[in-house]
C-alpha positions as a Markdown table, in Angstrom:
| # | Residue | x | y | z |
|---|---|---|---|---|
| 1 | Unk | 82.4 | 123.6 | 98.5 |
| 2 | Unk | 85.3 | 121.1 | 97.7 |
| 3 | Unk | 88.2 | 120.2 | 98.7 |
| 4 | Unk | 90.9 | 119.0 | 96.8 |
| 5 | Unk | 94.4 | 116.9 | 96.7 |
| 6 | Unk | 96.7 | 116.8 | 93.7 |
| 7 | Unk | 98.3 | 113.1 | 92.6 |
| 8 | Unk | 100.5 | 112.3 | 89.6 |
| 9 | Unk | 98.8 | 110.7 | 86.8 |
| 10 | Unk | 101.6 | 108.0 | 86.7 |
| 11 | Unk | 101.3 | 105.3 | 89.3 |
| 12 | Unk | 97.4 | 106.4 | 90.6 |
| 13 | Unk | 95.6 | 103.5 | 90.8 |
| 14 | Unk | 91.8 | 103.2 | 91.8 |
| 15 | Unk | 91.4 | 100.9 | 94.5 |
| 16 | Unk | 87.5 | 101.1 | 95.4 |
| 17 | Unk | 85.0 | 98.5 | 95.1 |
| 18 | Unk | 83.6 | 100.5 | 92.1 |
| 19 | Unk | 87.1 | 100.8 | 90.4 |
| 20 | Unk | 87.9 | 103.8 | 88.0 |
| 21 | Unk | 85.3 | 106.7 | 88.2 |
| 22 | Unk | 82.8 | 107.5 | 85.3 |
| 23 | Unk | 84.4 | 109.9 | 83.2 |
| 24 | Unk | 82.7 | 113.1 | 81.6 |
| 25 | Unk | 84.2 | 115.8 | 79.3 |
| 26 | Unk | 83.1 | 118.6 | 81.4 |
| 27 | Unk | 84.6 | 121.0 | 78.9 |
| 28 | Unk | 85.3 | 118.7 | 75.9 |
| 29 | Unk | 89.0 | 118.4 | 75.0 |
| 30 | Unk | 90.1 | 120.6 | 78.0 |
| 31 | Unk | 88.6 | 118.7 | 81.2 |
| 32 | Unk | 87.1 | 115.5 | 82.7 |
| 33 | Unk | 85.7 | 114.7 | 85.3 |
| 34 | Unk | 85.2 | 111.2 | 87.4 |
| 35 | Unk | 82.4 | 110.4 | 89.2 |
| 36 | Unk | 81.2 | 107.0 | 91.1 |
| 37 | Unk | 79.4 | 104.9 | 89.1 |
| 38 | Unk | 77.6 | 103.4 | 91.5 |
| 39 | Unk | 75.9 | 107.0 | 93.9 |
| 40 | Unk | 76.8 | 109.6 | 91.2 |
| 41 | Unk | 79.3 | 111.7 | 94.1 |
| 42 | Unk | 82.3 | 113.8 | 92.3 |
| 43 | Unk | 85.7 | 111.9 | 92.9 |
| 44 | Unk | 88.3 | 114.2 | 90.8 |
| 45 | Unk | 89.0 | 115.9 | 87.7 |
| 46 | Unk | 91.9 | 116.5 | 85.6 |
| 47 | Unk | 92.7 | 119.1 | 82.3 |
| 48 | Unk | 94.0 | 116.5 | 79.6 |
| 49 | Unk | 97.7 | 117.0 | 78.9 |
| 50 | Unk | 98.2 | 118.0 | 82.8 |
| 51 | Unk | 100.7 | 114.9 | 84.8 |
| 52 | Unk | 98.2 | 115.7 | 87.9 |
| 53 | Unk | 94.9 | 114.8 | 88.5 |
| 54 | Unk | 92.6 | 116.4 | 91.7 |
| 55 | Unk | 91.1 | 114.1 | 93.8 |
| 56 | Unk | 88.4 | 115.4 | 96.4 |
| 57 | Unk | 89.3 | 115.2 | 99.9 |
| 58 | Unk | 86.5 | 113.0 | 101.2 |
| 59 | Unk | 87.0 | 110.2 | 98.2 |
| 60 | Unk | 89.5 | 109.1 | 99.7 |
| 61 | Unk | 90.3 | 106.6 | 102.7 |
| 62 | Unk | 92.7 | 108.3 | 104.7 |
| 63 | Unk | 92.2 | 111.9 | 105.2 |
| 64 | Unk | 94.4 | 113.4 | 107.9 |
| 65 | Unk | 98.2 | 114.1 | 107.9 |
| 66 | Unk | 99.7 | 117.8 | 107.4 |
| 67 | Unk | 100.0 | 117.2 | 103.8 |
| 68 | Unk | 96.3 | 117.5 | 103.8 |
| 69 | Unk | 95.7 | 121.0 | 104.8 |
| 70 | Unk | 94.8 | 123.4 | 102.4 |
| 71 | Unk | 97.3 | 125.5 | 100.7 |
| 72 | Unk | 95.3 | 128.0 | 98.6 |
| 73 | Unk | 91.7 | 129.0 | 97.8 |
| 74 | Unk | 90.0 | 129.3 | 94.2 |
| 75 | Unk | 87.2 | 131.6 | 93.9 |
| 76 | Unk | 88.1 | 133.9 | 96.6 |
| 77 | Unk | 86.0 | 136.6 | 95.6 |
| 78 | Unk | 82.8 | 134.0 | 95.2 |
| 79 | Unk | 83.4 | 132.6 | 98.6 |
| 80 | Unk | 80.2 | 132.6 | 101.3 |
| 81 | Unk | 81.0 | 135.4 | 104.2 |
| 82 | Unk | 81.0 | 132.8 | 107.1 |
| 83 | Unk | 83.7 | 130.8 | 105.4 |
| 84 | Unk | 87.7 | 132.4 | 106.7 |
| 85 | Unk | 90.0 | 132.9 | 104.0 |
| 86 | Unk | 92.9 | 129.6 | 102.8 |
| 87 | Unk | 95.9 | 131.6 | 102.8 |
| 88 | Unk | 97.7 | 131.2 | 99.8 |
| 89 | Unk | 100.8 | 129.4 | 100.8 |
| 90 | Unk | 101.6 | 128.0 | 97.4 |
| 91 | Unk | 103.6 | 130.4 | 96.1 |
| 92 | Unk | 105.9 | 131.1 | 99.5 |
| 93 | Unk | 105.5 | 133.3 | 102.3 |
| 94 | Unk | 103.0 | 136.3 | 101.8 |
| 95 | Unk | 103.6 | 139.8 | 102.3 |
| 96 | Unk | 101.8 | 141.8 | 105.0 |
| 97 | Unk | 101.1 | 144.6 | 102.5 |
| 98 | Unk | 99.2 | 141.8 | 99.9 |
């Protein structure tokens, strides 16, 4: 399970000791993904031509604040039973009937 915050592109700068992540073609010309260099731990991913890239919630330094807290839910239908439902606030308010 991951969590994950959206950044622009423009502007992100990697600050860490181990600087920019090691960068894979997961699915080659469609996405990358970063990783450290130095332990191997998933840092974020981005399709190419998007302006955002995901970053995972614990590589970063400073996770709490309201704009942390998730807004939707991928994989829904995949999800472990134990696990409550994100509701899917990203598109507006839901409908009771949904």
């Amino acid at each position: 399970m991951q969590s994950w915050v959206g950044f622009p592109l423009e502007g992100l700068r990697w600050t860490g000791d181990g600087g920019e992540p090691t960068w894979y073609d997961t699915f080659p010309g469609q996405t990358r993904r970063g990783f450290c260099a130095t332990c191997g731990s998933h840092l974020a991913a981005f399709d190419y031509g998007d302006t955002i890239i995901g970053i995972n919630v614990t590589a970063l330094d400073e996770r709490t604040g309201e704009d942390l807290i998730p807004v939707n839910q991928s994989f829904r239908g995949d999800a472990v039973a134990w696990l409550p439902h994100v509701p899917d606030t990203s598109r507006g308010p839901v409908r009771a009937e949904q």
